Short mmCIF file of N, CA, C and O in Angstrom, two decimals:
data_model
loop_
_atom_site.label_atom_id
_atom_site.label_comp_id
_atom_site.label_asym_id
_atom_site.label_seq_id
_atom_site.Cartn_x
_atom_site.Cartn_y
_atom_site.Cartn_z
N UNK A 1 0.92 -1.22 -0.03
CA UNK A 1 -0.01 0.05 -0.03
C UNK A 1 0.87 1.26 -0.03
O UNK A 1 0.62 2.23 -0.71
N UNK A 2 1.98 1.26 0.89
CA UNK A 2 2.82 2.46 0.94
C UNK A 2 3.54 2.60 -0.40
O UNK A 2 3.73 3.58 -0.78
N UNK A 3 3.93 1.46 -0.99
CA UNK A 3 4.60 1.63 -2.27
C UNK A 3 3.88 2.09 -3.39
O UNK A 3 4.26 2.90 -4.35
N UNK A 4 2.50 1.77 -3.35
CA UNK A 4 1.71 2.46 -4.24
C UNK A 4 1.44 3.98 -4.17
O UNK A 4 1.54 4.66 -5.08
N UNK A 5 1.41 4.38 -2.94
CA UNK A 5 1.28 5.81 -2.59
C UNK A 5 2.41 6.46 -3.04
O UNK A 5 2.40 7.56 -3.62
N UNK A 6 3.63 5.86 -2.65
CA UNK A 6 4.94 6.65 -2.97
C UNK A 6 5.03 6.66 -4.53
O UNK A 6 5.52 7.67 -5.07
N UNK A 7 4.57 5.50 -5.37
CA UNK A 7 4.77 5.58 -6.79
C UNK A 7 3.87 6.63 -7.35
O UNK A 7 4.33 7.28 -8.28
N UNK A 8 2.68 6.80 -6.78
CA UNK A 8 1.84 7.97 -7.24
C UNK A 8 2.44 9.27 -7.10
O UNK A 8 2.41 10.18 -7.91
N UNK A 9 2.98 9.41 -5.85
CA UNK A 9 3.59 10.77 -5.49
C UNK A 9 4.79 11.01 -6.37
O UNK A 9 4.97 12.10 -6.84
N UNK A 10 5.63 9.95 -6.55
CA UNK A 10 6.66 10.17 -7.58
C UNK A 10 6.25 10.43 -8.88
O UNK A 10 6.90 11.33 -9.40
N UNK A 11 5.25 9.85 -9.46
CA UNK A 11 4.74 10.14 -10.75
C UNK A 11 4.15 11.55 -10.79
O UNK A 11 4.47 12.35 -11.81
N UNK A 12 3.42 12.01 -9.68
CA UNK A 12 2.95 13.29 -9.66
C UNK A 12 4.15 14.43 -9.73
O UNK A 12 3.97 15.52 -10.24
N UNK A 13 5.15 14.13 -8.97
CA UNK A 13 6.34 15.00 -8.74
C UNK A 13 7.07 15.06 -10.17
O UNK A 13 7.36 16.25 -10.64
N UNK A 14 7.12 14.02 -10.89
CA UNK A 14 7.84 14.12 -12.24
C UNK A 14 6.94 14.85 -13.13
O UNK A 14 7.46 15.72 -13.94
N UNK A 15 5.58 14.72 -13.27
CA UNK A 15 4.82 15.46 -14.06
C UNK A 15 4.78 16.90 -13.89
O UNK A 15 4.79 17.80 -14.67
N UNK A 16 4.89 17.34 -12.45
CA UNK A 16 4.96 18.65 -12.15
C UNK A 16 6.21 19.33 -12.59
O UNK A 16 6.29 20.40 -13.13
N UNK A 17 7.21 18.59 -12.33
CA UNK A 17 8.63 19.12 -12.76
C UNK A 17 8.63 19.20 -14.25
O UNK A 17 9.23 20.33 -14.84
N UNK A 18 8.09 18.43 -15.09
CA UNK A 18 8.14 18.52 -16.60
C UNK A 18 7.30 19.64 -16.97
O UNK A 18 7.63 20.54 -17.78
N UNK A 19 6.05 19.94 -16.20
CA UNK A 19 5.15 21.12 -16.60
C UNK A 19 5.99 22.37 -16.23
O UNK A 19 6.02 23.28 -17.02
N UNK A 20 6.73 22.37 -15.13
CA UNK A 20 7.34 23.72 -14.70
C UNK A 20 8.53 23.96 -15.56
O UNK A 20 8.79 25.15 -15.76
N UNK A 21 9.09 22.90 -16.12
CA UNK A 21 10.35 23.22 -17.04
C UNK A 21 9.78 23.83 -18.35
O UNK A 21 10.42 24.66 -18.86
N UNK A 22 8.69 23.25 -18.78
CA UNK A 22 8.13 23.76 -20.12
C UNK A 22 7.51 25.20 -20.03
O UNK A 22 7.46 25.92 -20.82
N UNK A 23 7.11 25.66 -18.79
CA UNK A 23 6.55 26.88 -18.60
C UNK A 23 7.73 27.87 -18.22
O UNK A 23 7.89 28.13 -17.18
N UNK A 24 8.22 28.50 -19.35
CA UNK A 24 9.28 29.38 -19.17
C UNK A 24 8.83 30.69 -19.90
O UNK A 24 7.95 30.67 -20.74
N UNK A 25 9.12 31.85 -19.34
CA UNK A 25 8.85 33.22 -19.99
C UNK A 25 9.28 33.25 -21.47
O UNK A 25 10.35 32.69 -21.81
N UNK A 26 8.43 33.79 -22.31
CA UNK A 26 8.80 33.86 -23.73
C UNK A 26 9.89 35.02 -23.91
O UNK A 26 9.99 35.81 -23.00
N UNK A 27 10.31 35.01 -25.21
CA UNK A 27 11.44 36.18 -25.44
C UNK A 27 10.76 37.58 -25.45
O UNK A 27 11.27 38.51 -25.00
N UNK A 28 9.45 37.59 -25.65
CA UNK A 28 8.66 38.88 -25.66
C UNK A 28 8.62 39.35 -24.21
O UNK A 28 8.90 40.58 -23.83
N UNK A 29 8.30 38.39 -23.30
CA UNK A 29 8.33 38.74 -21.88
C UNK A 29 9.69 39.23 -21.41
O UNK A 29 9.84 40.21 -20.57
N UNK A 30 10.69 38.57 -21.78
CA UNK A 30 11.99 38.86 -21.35
C UNK A 30 12.36 40.21 -21.86
O UNK A 30 13.10 41.08 -21.08
N UNK A 31 12.09 40.61 -23.11
CA UNK A 31 12.44 41.84 -23.62
C UNK A 31 11.58 43.05 -22.84
O UNK A 31 12.19 44.05 -22.65
N UNK A 32 10.34 42.75 -22.55
CA UNK A 32 9.60 43.69 -21.79
C UNK A 32 10.13 43.98 -20.34
O UNK A 32 10.39 45.08 -19.86
N UNK A 33 10.70 42.85 -19.76
CA UNK A 33 11.28 42.95 -18.50
C UNK A 33 12.57 43.74 -18.60
O UNK A 33 12.96 44.51 -17.69
N UNK A 34 13.40 43.57 -19.61
CA UNK A 34 14.64 44.25 -19.82
C UNK A 34 14.36 45.68 -19.93
O UNK A 34 15.12 46.55 -19.53
N UNK A 35 13.30 46.00 -20.83
CA UNK A 35 12.89 47.27 -21.01
C UNK A 35 12.56 47.99 -19.58
O UNK A 35 12.98 49.16 -19.39
N UNK A 36 11.74 47.36 -18.73
CA UNK A 36 11.39 47.93 -17.53
C UNK A 36 12.60 48.13 -16.66
O UNK A 36 12.69 49.21 -15.91
N UNK A 37 13.47 47.15 -16.76
CA UNK A 37 14.63 47.27 -15.89
C UNK A 37 15.53 48.51 -16.27
O UNK A 37 16.09 49.19 -15.38
N UNK A 38 15.65 48.73 -17.64
CA UNK A 38 16.39 49.77 -18.17
C UNK A 38 15.81 51.14 -17.77
O UNK A 38 16.35 52.04 -17.30
N UNK A 39 14.37 51.20 -17.81
CA UNK A 39 13.78 52.32 -17.41
C UNK A 39 13.96 52.62 -15.98
O UNK A 39 14.06 53.83 -15.56
N UNK A 40 13.87 51.63 -15.15
CA UNK A 40 14.03 51.85 -13.69
C UNK A 40 15.48 52.27 -13.34
O UNK A 40 15.59 53.06 -12.43
N UNK A 41 16.56 51.83 -14.02
CA UNK A 41 17.90 52.30 -13.83
C UNK A 41 18.06 53.81 -14.17
O UNK A 41 18.69 54.39 -13.59
N UNK A 42 17.39 54.13 -15.27
CA UNK A 42 17.43 55.47 -15.64
C UNK A 42 16.68 56.50 -14.58
O UNK A 42 17.33 57.40 -14.21
N UNK A 43 15.57 55.91 -14.26
CA UNK A 43 14.84 56.80 -13.15
C UNK A 43 15.67 56.79 -11.83
O UNK A 43 15.92 57.86 -11.23
N UNK A 44 16.28 55.65 -11.52
CA UNK A 44 17.22 55.63 -10.28
C UNK A 44 18.29 56.62 -10.53
O UNK A 44 18.76 57.39 -9.63
N UNK A 45 18.98 56.69 -11.64
CA UNK A 45 20.03 57.58 -11.88
C UNK A 45 19.59 59.02 -11.76
O UNK A 45 20.31 59.76 -10.98
N UNK A 46 18.37 59.29 -12.36
CA UNK A 46 17.94 60.67 -12.18
C UNK A 46 17.66 61.09 -10.74
O UNK A 46 17.85 62.25 -10.31
N UNK A 47 17.07 60.01 -10.00
CA UNK A 47 16.67 60.36 -8.57
C UNK A 47 17.99 60.50 -7.84
O UNK A 47 17.91 61.47 -6.95
N UNK A 48 19.01 59.80 -8.14
CA UNK A 48 20.28 59.90 -7.47
C UNK A 48 20.91 61.34 -7.63
O UNK A 48 21.42 62.03 -6.72
N UNK A 49 20.89 61.91 -8.85
CA UNK A 49 21.37 63.20 -9.13
C UNK A 49 20.51 64.27 -8.36
O UNK A 49 21.00 65.29 -7.90
N UNK A 50 19.25 64.04 -8.39
CA UNK A 50 18.25 65.00 -7.69
C UNK A 50 18.62 65.08 -6.15
O UNK A 50 18.62 66.04 -5.57
N UNK A 51 18.92 63.79 -5.72
CA UNK A 51 19.25 63.77 -4.15
C UNK A 51 20.44 64.54 -3.86
O UNK A 51 20.67 65.21 -2.88
N UNK A 52 21.42 64.41 -4.79
CA UNK A 52 22.76 65.03 -4.69
C UNK A 52 22.60 66.55 -4.72
O UNK A 52 23.11 67.28 -3.93
N UNK A 53 21.87 67.06 -5.76
CA UNK A 53 21.48 68.41 -5.74
C UNK A 53 20.76 68.98 -4.50
O UNK A 53 21.21 70.05 -3.91
N UNK A 54 19.85 68.26 -3.99
CA UNK A 54 19.09 68.64 -2.88
C UNK A 54 20.01 68.74 -1.56
O UNK A 54 19.93 69.58 -0.86
N UNK A 55 20.98 67.67 -1.54
CA UNK A 55 21.91 67.72 -0.53
C UNK A 55 22.74 68.83 -0.49
O UNK A 55 22.96 69.49 0.51
N UNK A 56 23.22 69.31 -1.75
CA UNK A 56 24.00 70.46 -1.84
C UNK A 56 23.23 71.67 -1.34
O UNK A 56 23.73 72.64 -0.66
N UNK A 57 21.99 71.79 -1.78
CA UNK A 57 21.15 72.92 -1.30
C UNK A 57 20.92 73.02 0.20
O UNK A 57 21.13 74.07 0.72
N UNK A 58 20.77 71.74 0.74
CA UNK A 58 20.61 71.79 2.18
C UNK A 58 21.85 72.20 2.88
O UNK A 58 21.82 72.96 4.00
N UNK A 59 23.06 71.86 2.46
CA UNK A 59 24.40 72.24 2.98
C UNK A 59 24.52 73.82 2.78
O UNK A 59 24.93 74.47 3.81
N UNK A 60 24.08 74.31 1.75
CA UNK A 60 24.22 75.61 1.47
C UNK A 60 23.27 76.50 2.53
O UNK A 60 23.73 77.35 2.96
N UNK A 61 21.95 75.94 2.64
CA UNK A 61 21.17 76.64 3.47
C UNK A 61 21.64 76.58 4.91
O UNK A 61 21.35 77.42 5.77
N UNK A 62 22.25 75.29 5.30
CA UNK A 62 22.64 75.15 6.69
C UNK A 62 23.73 76.18 6.99
O UNK A 62 23.81 76.71 8.05
N UNK A 63 24.65 76.37 6.03
CA UNK A 63 25.75 77.32 6.24
C UNK A 63 25.31 78.82 6.45
O UNK A 63 25.73 79.45 7.24
N UNK A 64 24.14 79.09 5.61
CA UNK A 64 23.57 80.44 5.63
C UNK A 64 22.95 80.52 7.06
O UNK A 64 23.14 81.56 7.76
N UNK A 65 22.26 79.48 7.67
CA UNK A 65 21.67 79.68 8.85
C UNK A 65 22.72 79.81 10.05
O UNK A 65 22.45 80.51 10.96
N UNK A 66 23.77 78.97 9.94
CA UNK A 66 24.89 79.18 10.86
C UNK A 66 25.34 80.54 11.02
O UNK A 66 25.61 81.13 12.05
N UNK A 67 25.51 81.09 9.74
CA UNK A 67 26.02 82.57 9.73
C UNK A 67 24.98 83.52 10.32
O UNK A 67 25.47 84.42 11.13
N UNK A 68 23.80 83.41 9.98
CA UNK A 68 22.77 84.21 10.57
C UNK A 68 22.63 84.01 12.17
O UNK A 68 22.46 84.95 12.82
N UNK A 69 22.79 82.77 12.54
CA UNK A 69 22.84 82.43 14.07
C UNK A 69 23.86 83.22 14.73
O UNK A 69 23.77 83.77 15.67
N UNK A 70 25.01 83.18 14.13
CA UNK A 70 26.30 83.84 14.62
C UNK A 70 25.99 85.38 14.81
O UNK A 70 26.31 86.07 15.77
N UNK A 71 25.44 85.91 13.71
CA UNK A 71 25.10 87.32 13.74
C UNK A 71 24.20 87.65 14.72
O UNK A 71 24.33 88.82 15.55
N UNK A 72 23.11 86.86 14.84
CA UNK A 72 22.11 87.24 15.83
C UNK A 72 22.72 87.09 17.36
O UNK A 72 22.55 87.87 18.22
N UNK A 73 23.56 86.16 17.52
CA UNK A 73 24.21 85.97 18.95
C UNK A 73 24.98 87.24 19.22
O UNK A 73 25.13 87.69 20.44
N UNK A 74 25.89 87.73 18.16
CA UNK A 74 26.65 88.99 18.57
C UNK A 74 25.76 90.20 18.74
O UNK A 74 26.07 91.06 19.51
N UNK A 75 24.73 90.23 18.03
CA UNK A 75 23.79 91.31 18.22
C UNK A 75 23.10 91.20 19.68
O UNK A 75 22.89 92.25 20.33
N UNK A 76 22.75 89.97 20.04
CA UNK A 76 22.15 89.81 21.35
C UNK A 76 23.09 90.35 22.50
O UNK A 76 22.66 90.79 23.45
N UNK A 77 24.40 89.91 22.26
CA UNK A 77 25.44 90.36 23.21
C UNK A 77 25.49 91.80 23.33
O UNK A 77 25.54 92.39 24.38
N UNK A 78 25.66 92.43 22.14
CA UNK A 78 25.55 93.99 22.17
C UNK A 78 24.23 94.65 22.70
O UNK A 78 24.32 95.58 23.41
N UNK A 79 23.14 93.90 22.39
CA UNK A 79 21.90 94.43 23.03
C UNK A 79 21.80 94.29 24.47
O UNK A 79 21.33 95.16 25.29
N UNK A 80 22.46 93.21 25.12
CA UNK A 80 22.35 93.02 26.52
C UNK A 80 23.35 93.91 27.24
O UNK A 80 23.19 94.25 28.31
N UNK A 81 24.27 94.52 26.43
CA UNK A 81 25.22 95.41 27.06
C UNK A 81 24.71 96.92 27.00
O UNK A 81 25.42 97.84 27.56
N UNK A 82 23.72 97.14 26.46
CA UNK A 82 23.10 98.52 26.25
C UNK A 82 22.33 99.04 27.51
O UNK A 82 21.74 98.06 28.14
N UNK A 83 22.47 100.11 28.00
CA UNK A 83 21.57 100.52 29.15
C UNK A 83 20.17 100.54 28.90
O UNK A 83 19.65 100.89 27.81
N UNK A 84 19.40 100.24 30.02
CA UNK A 84 18.02 100.37 29.82
C UNK A 84 17.49 101.69 29.77
O UNK A 84 18.25 102.64 30.14
N UNK A 85 16.38 102.06 29.25
CA UNK A 85 15.91 103.46 29.32
C UNK A 85 16.42 104.29 28.12
O UNK A 85 16.35 105.45 27.97
N UNK A 86 17.21 103.56 27.16
CA UNK A 86 17.61 104.12 26.07
C UNK A 86 16.71 104.31 24.98
O UNK A 86 15.80 103.45 24.88
N UNK A 87 16.43 105.37 24.35
CA UNK A 87 15.47 105.75 23.45
C UNK A 87 16.16 106.47 22.27
O UNK A 87 17.13 107.25 22.40
N UNK A 88 15.54 106.33 21.06
CA UNK A 88 16.08 107.11 19.90
C UNK A 88 15.61 106.45 18.48
O UNK A 88 14.68 105.49 18.57
N UNK A 89 16.08 106.98 17.42
CA UNK A 89 15.66 106.60 16.20
C UNK A 89 16.86 106.55 15.33
O UNK A 89 17.61 107.42 15.41
N UNK A 90 16.95 105.52 14.43
CA UNK A 90 18.12 105.31 13.51
C UNK A 90 17.63 104.83 12.14
O UNK A 90 16.61 104.23 12.06
N UNK A 91 18.41 105.33 11.15
CA UNK A 91 18.12 104.85 9.79
C UNK A 91 19.31 104.26 9.17
O UNK A 91 20.44 104.70 9.50
N UNK A 92 19.28 103.29 8.37
CA UNK A 92 20.41 102.59 7.81
C UNK A 92 20.08 102.12 6.34
O UNK A 92 18.96 101.62 6.20
N UNK A 93 20.90 102.26 5.47
CA UNK A 93 20.76 101.69 3.98
C UNK A 93 21.53 100.45 4.03
O UNK A 93 22.75 100.53 4.20
N UNK A 94 20.83 99.20 3.84
CA UNK A 94 21.64 98.08 4.06
C UNK A 94 21.38 97.14 2.71
O UNK A 94 20.25 97.39 2.15
N UNK A 95 22.20 96.23 2.34
CA UNK A 95 21.88 95.34 1.22
C UNK A 95 20.98 94.26 1.65
O UNK A 95 21.12 93.72 2.71
N UNK A 96 20.14 93.95 0.68
CA UNK A 96 19.27 92.73 0.88
C UNK A 96 19.68 91.74 -0.33
O UNK A 96 19.64 92.08 -1.55
N UNK A 97 20.32 90.67 0.02
CA UNK A 97 20.94 89.75 -0.96
C UNK A 97 20.23 88.48 -0.91
O UNK A 97 20.02 87.87 0.07
N UNK A 98 19.90 87.96 -2.15
CA UNK A 98 19.51 86.52 -2.31
C UNK A 98 20.46 85.71 -3.10
O UNK A 98 20.96 86.10 -4.16
N UNK A 99 20.88 84.66 -2.67
CA UNK A 99 21.62 83.62 -3.34
C UNK A 99 20.90 82.72 -4.06
O UNK A 99 19.83 81.99 -3.56
N UNK A 100 21.20 82.43 -5.33
CA UNK A 100 20.61 81.49 -6.18
C UNK A 100 21.69 80.48 -6.63
O UNK A 100 22.72 80.82 -7.12
N UNK A 101 21.41 79.25 -6.39
CA UNK A 101 22.33 78.14 -6.80
C UNK A 101 21.82 77.48 -7.97
O UNK A 101 20.73 76.89 -7.89
N UNK A 102 22.53 77.47 -9.01
CA UNK A 102 22.19 76.70 -10.28
C UNK A 102 23.22 75.64 -10.46
O UNK A 102 24.40 75.71 -10.16
N UNK A 103 22.58 74.47 -10.73
CA UNK A 103 23.29 73.30 -11.00
C UNK A 103 23.65 73.01 -12.47
O UNK A 103 22.58 72.99 -13.22
N UNK A 104 24.90 72.87 -12.91
CA UNK A 104 25.13 72.63 -14.33
C UNK A 104 25.58 71.16 -14.36
O UNK A 104 26.57 70.85 -13.86
N UNK A 105 24.92 70.34 -15.31
CA UNK A 105 25.29 69.05 -15.44
C UNK A 105 26.11 68.86 -16.73
O UNK A 105 25.60 69.12 -17.79
N UNK A 106 27.23 68.28 -16.50
CA UNK A 106 28.05 67.68 -17.62
C UNK A 106 28.32 66.32 -17.23
O UNK A 106 29.39 65.99 -16.54
N UNK A 107 27.41 65.34 -17.51
CA UNK A 107 27.41 64.01 -17.01
C UNK A 107 28.63 63.37 -17.34
O UNK A 107 29.27 63.53 -18.43
N UNK A 108 29.44 62.79 -16.51
CA UNK A 108 28.94 62.29 -15.04
C UNK A 108 29.26 63.31 -13.97
O UNK A 108 29.24 63.14 -12.83
N UNK A 109 29.75 64.58 -14.31
CA UNK A 109 30.15 65.57 -13.42
C UNK A 109 29.06 66.54 -13.20
O UNK A 109 28.22 66.68 -14.04
N UNK A 110 29.09 67.20 -12.00
CA UNK A 110 27.97 68.28 -11.91
C UNK A 110 28.67 69.46 -11.02
O UNK A 110 29.52 69.19 -10.18
N UNK A 111 28.41 70.57 -11.53
CA UNK A 111 28.97 71.72 -10.76
C UNK A 111 27.90 72.73 -10.38
O UNK A 111 26.90 72.67 -11.01
N UNK A 112 28.22 73.65 -9.49
CA UNK A 112 27.20 74.63 -9.11
C UNK A 112 27.70 76.00 -9.33
O UNK A 112 28.88 76.21 -9.15
N UNK A 113 26.81 76.76 -9.66
CA UNK A 113 27.18 78.24 -9.86
C UNK A 113 26.13 79.10 -8.89
O UNK A 113 25.06 78.93 -9.13
N UNK A 114 26.94 79.81 -8.09
CA UNK A 114 26.15 80.73 -7.27
C UNK A 114 26.06 82.08 -7.66
O UNK A 114 26.99 82.65 -7.97
N UNK A 115 24.83 82.61 -7.78
CA UNK A 115 24.61 83.88 -8.32
C UNK A 115 23.92 84.68 -7.18
O UNK A 115 22.93 84.18 -6.60
N UNK A 116 24.49 85.87 -6.87
CA UNK A 116 23.90 86.72 -5.88
C UNK A 116 23.12 87.83 -6.46
O UNK A 116 23.85 88.57 -7.38
N UNK A 117 21.93 88.05 -6.14
CA UNK A 117 21.12 89.08 -6.63
C UNK A 117 20.58 89.94 -5.47
O UNK A 117 20.29 89.33 -4.38
N UNK A 118 20.71 91.27 -5.71
CA UNK A 118 20.19 92.02 -4.37
C UNK A 118 20.10 93.50 -4.87
O UNK A 118 20.29 93.94 -5.85
N UNK A 119 19.60 94.23 -3.74
CA UNK A 119 19.51 95.74 -3.78
C UNK A 119 19.66 96.31 -2.50
O UNK A 119 19.82 95.69 -1.48
N UNK A 120 19.78 97.59 -2.37
CA UNK A 120 19.84 98.42 -1.17
C UNK A 120 18.54 98.67 -0.80
O UNK A 120 17.58 99.14 -1.50
N UNK A 121 18.28 98.63 0.59
CA UNK A 121 17.06 99.00 1.15
C UNK A 121 17.20 99.88 2.32
O UNK A 121 18.18 99.71 3.04
N UNK A 122 16.18 100.59 2.81
CA UNK A 122 16.25 101.55 3.79
C UNK A 122 15.64 100.80 5.03
O UNK A 122 14.59 100.20 5.01
N UNK A 123 16.45 100.78 6.20
CA UNK A 123 16.01 100.15 7.42
C UNK A 123 15.89 101.13 8.45
O UNK A 123 16.84 101.98 8.57
N UNK A 124 14.83 101.33 9.08
CA UNK A 124 14.73 102.28 10.18
C UNK A 124 14.42 101.47 11.49
O UNK A 124 13.71 100.57 11.55
N UNK A 125 14.86 102.11 12.62
CA UNK A 125 14.82 101.56 13.99
C UNK A 125 14.35 102.71 14.90
O UNK A 125 14.95 103.69 15.01
N UNK A 126 13.42 102.29 15.72
CA UNK A 126 13.00 103.31 16.83
C UNK A 126 13.00 102.56 18.09
O UNK A 126 12.49 101.41 18.33
N UNK A 127 13.69 103.01 19.24
CA UNK A 127 13.81 102.37 20.44
C UNK A 127 13.06 103.23 21.44
O UNK A 127 13.27 104.53 21.51
N UNK A 128 12.20 102.66 22.09
CA UNK A 128 11.32 103.37 23.15
C UNK A 128 11.40 102.48 24.45
O UNK A 128 11.58 101.29 24.45
N UNK A 129 11.29 103.14 25.67
CA UNK A 129 11.20 102.38 26.71
C UNK A 129 9.96 101.66 26.87
O UNK A 129 8.92 102.08 26.33
N UNK A 130 9.92 100.41 27.26
CA UNK A 130 8.80 99.49 27.32
C UNK A 130 9.00 98.34 28.23
O UNK A 130 9.62 98.44 29.28
N UNK A 131 8.27 97.23 27.76
CA UNK A 131 8.30 96.07 28.57
C UNK A 131 9.30 95.03 28.14
O UNK A 131 9.23 93.96 28.59
N UNK A 132 10.11 95.40 27.33
CA UNK A 132 11.20 94.45 26.93
C UNK A 132 10.65 93.56 25.67
O UNK A 132 11.51 92.79 25.30
N UNK A 133 9.65 94.03 25.04
CA UNK A 133 9.34 93.26 23.91
C UNK A 133 9.94 93.88 22.56
O UNK A 133 10.22 95.10 22.68
N UNK A 134 10.12 93.04 21.64
CA UNK A 134 10.53 93.61 20.26
C UNK A 134 9.49 93.37 19.37
O UNK A 134 8.92 92.39 19.00
N UNK A 135 8.95 94.48 18.84
CA UNK A 135 7.85 94.67 17.78
C UNK A 135 8.46 94.77 16.45
O UNK A 135 9.27 95.85 16.24
N UNK A 136 8.18 94.07 15.51
CA UNK A 136 8.85 94.22 14.12
C UNK A 136 7.74 94.59 13.19
O UNK A 136 6.67 93.94 13.23
#
């Protein structure tokens, strides 16, 4: 009885293996898969370039933020050293500058060109005795 069951299972296993060997993807399916792989590789390359550009921009913005934080801390030190009850009015002409980062691609290399655009603007300040608030 066991030998008959084993023989049937062996026969089913052989037939299943023969069927699976014959069911292989066609050349058309293989070409479609290769096209999809190529498209995914191109997309991956483009996304890698975009990530690189975004990281450069983030680094640039972080350095600008550090610079502004440093300027603010020096101004805070100067402000804390001024006597209370000081009042007055001041005007100043100062530059307002915007940095624009352009990425120029010469595959496989990439370089950045920083352009600064700006103008002069009038800044006025009025100091009054008060509760220590800063109103902008």
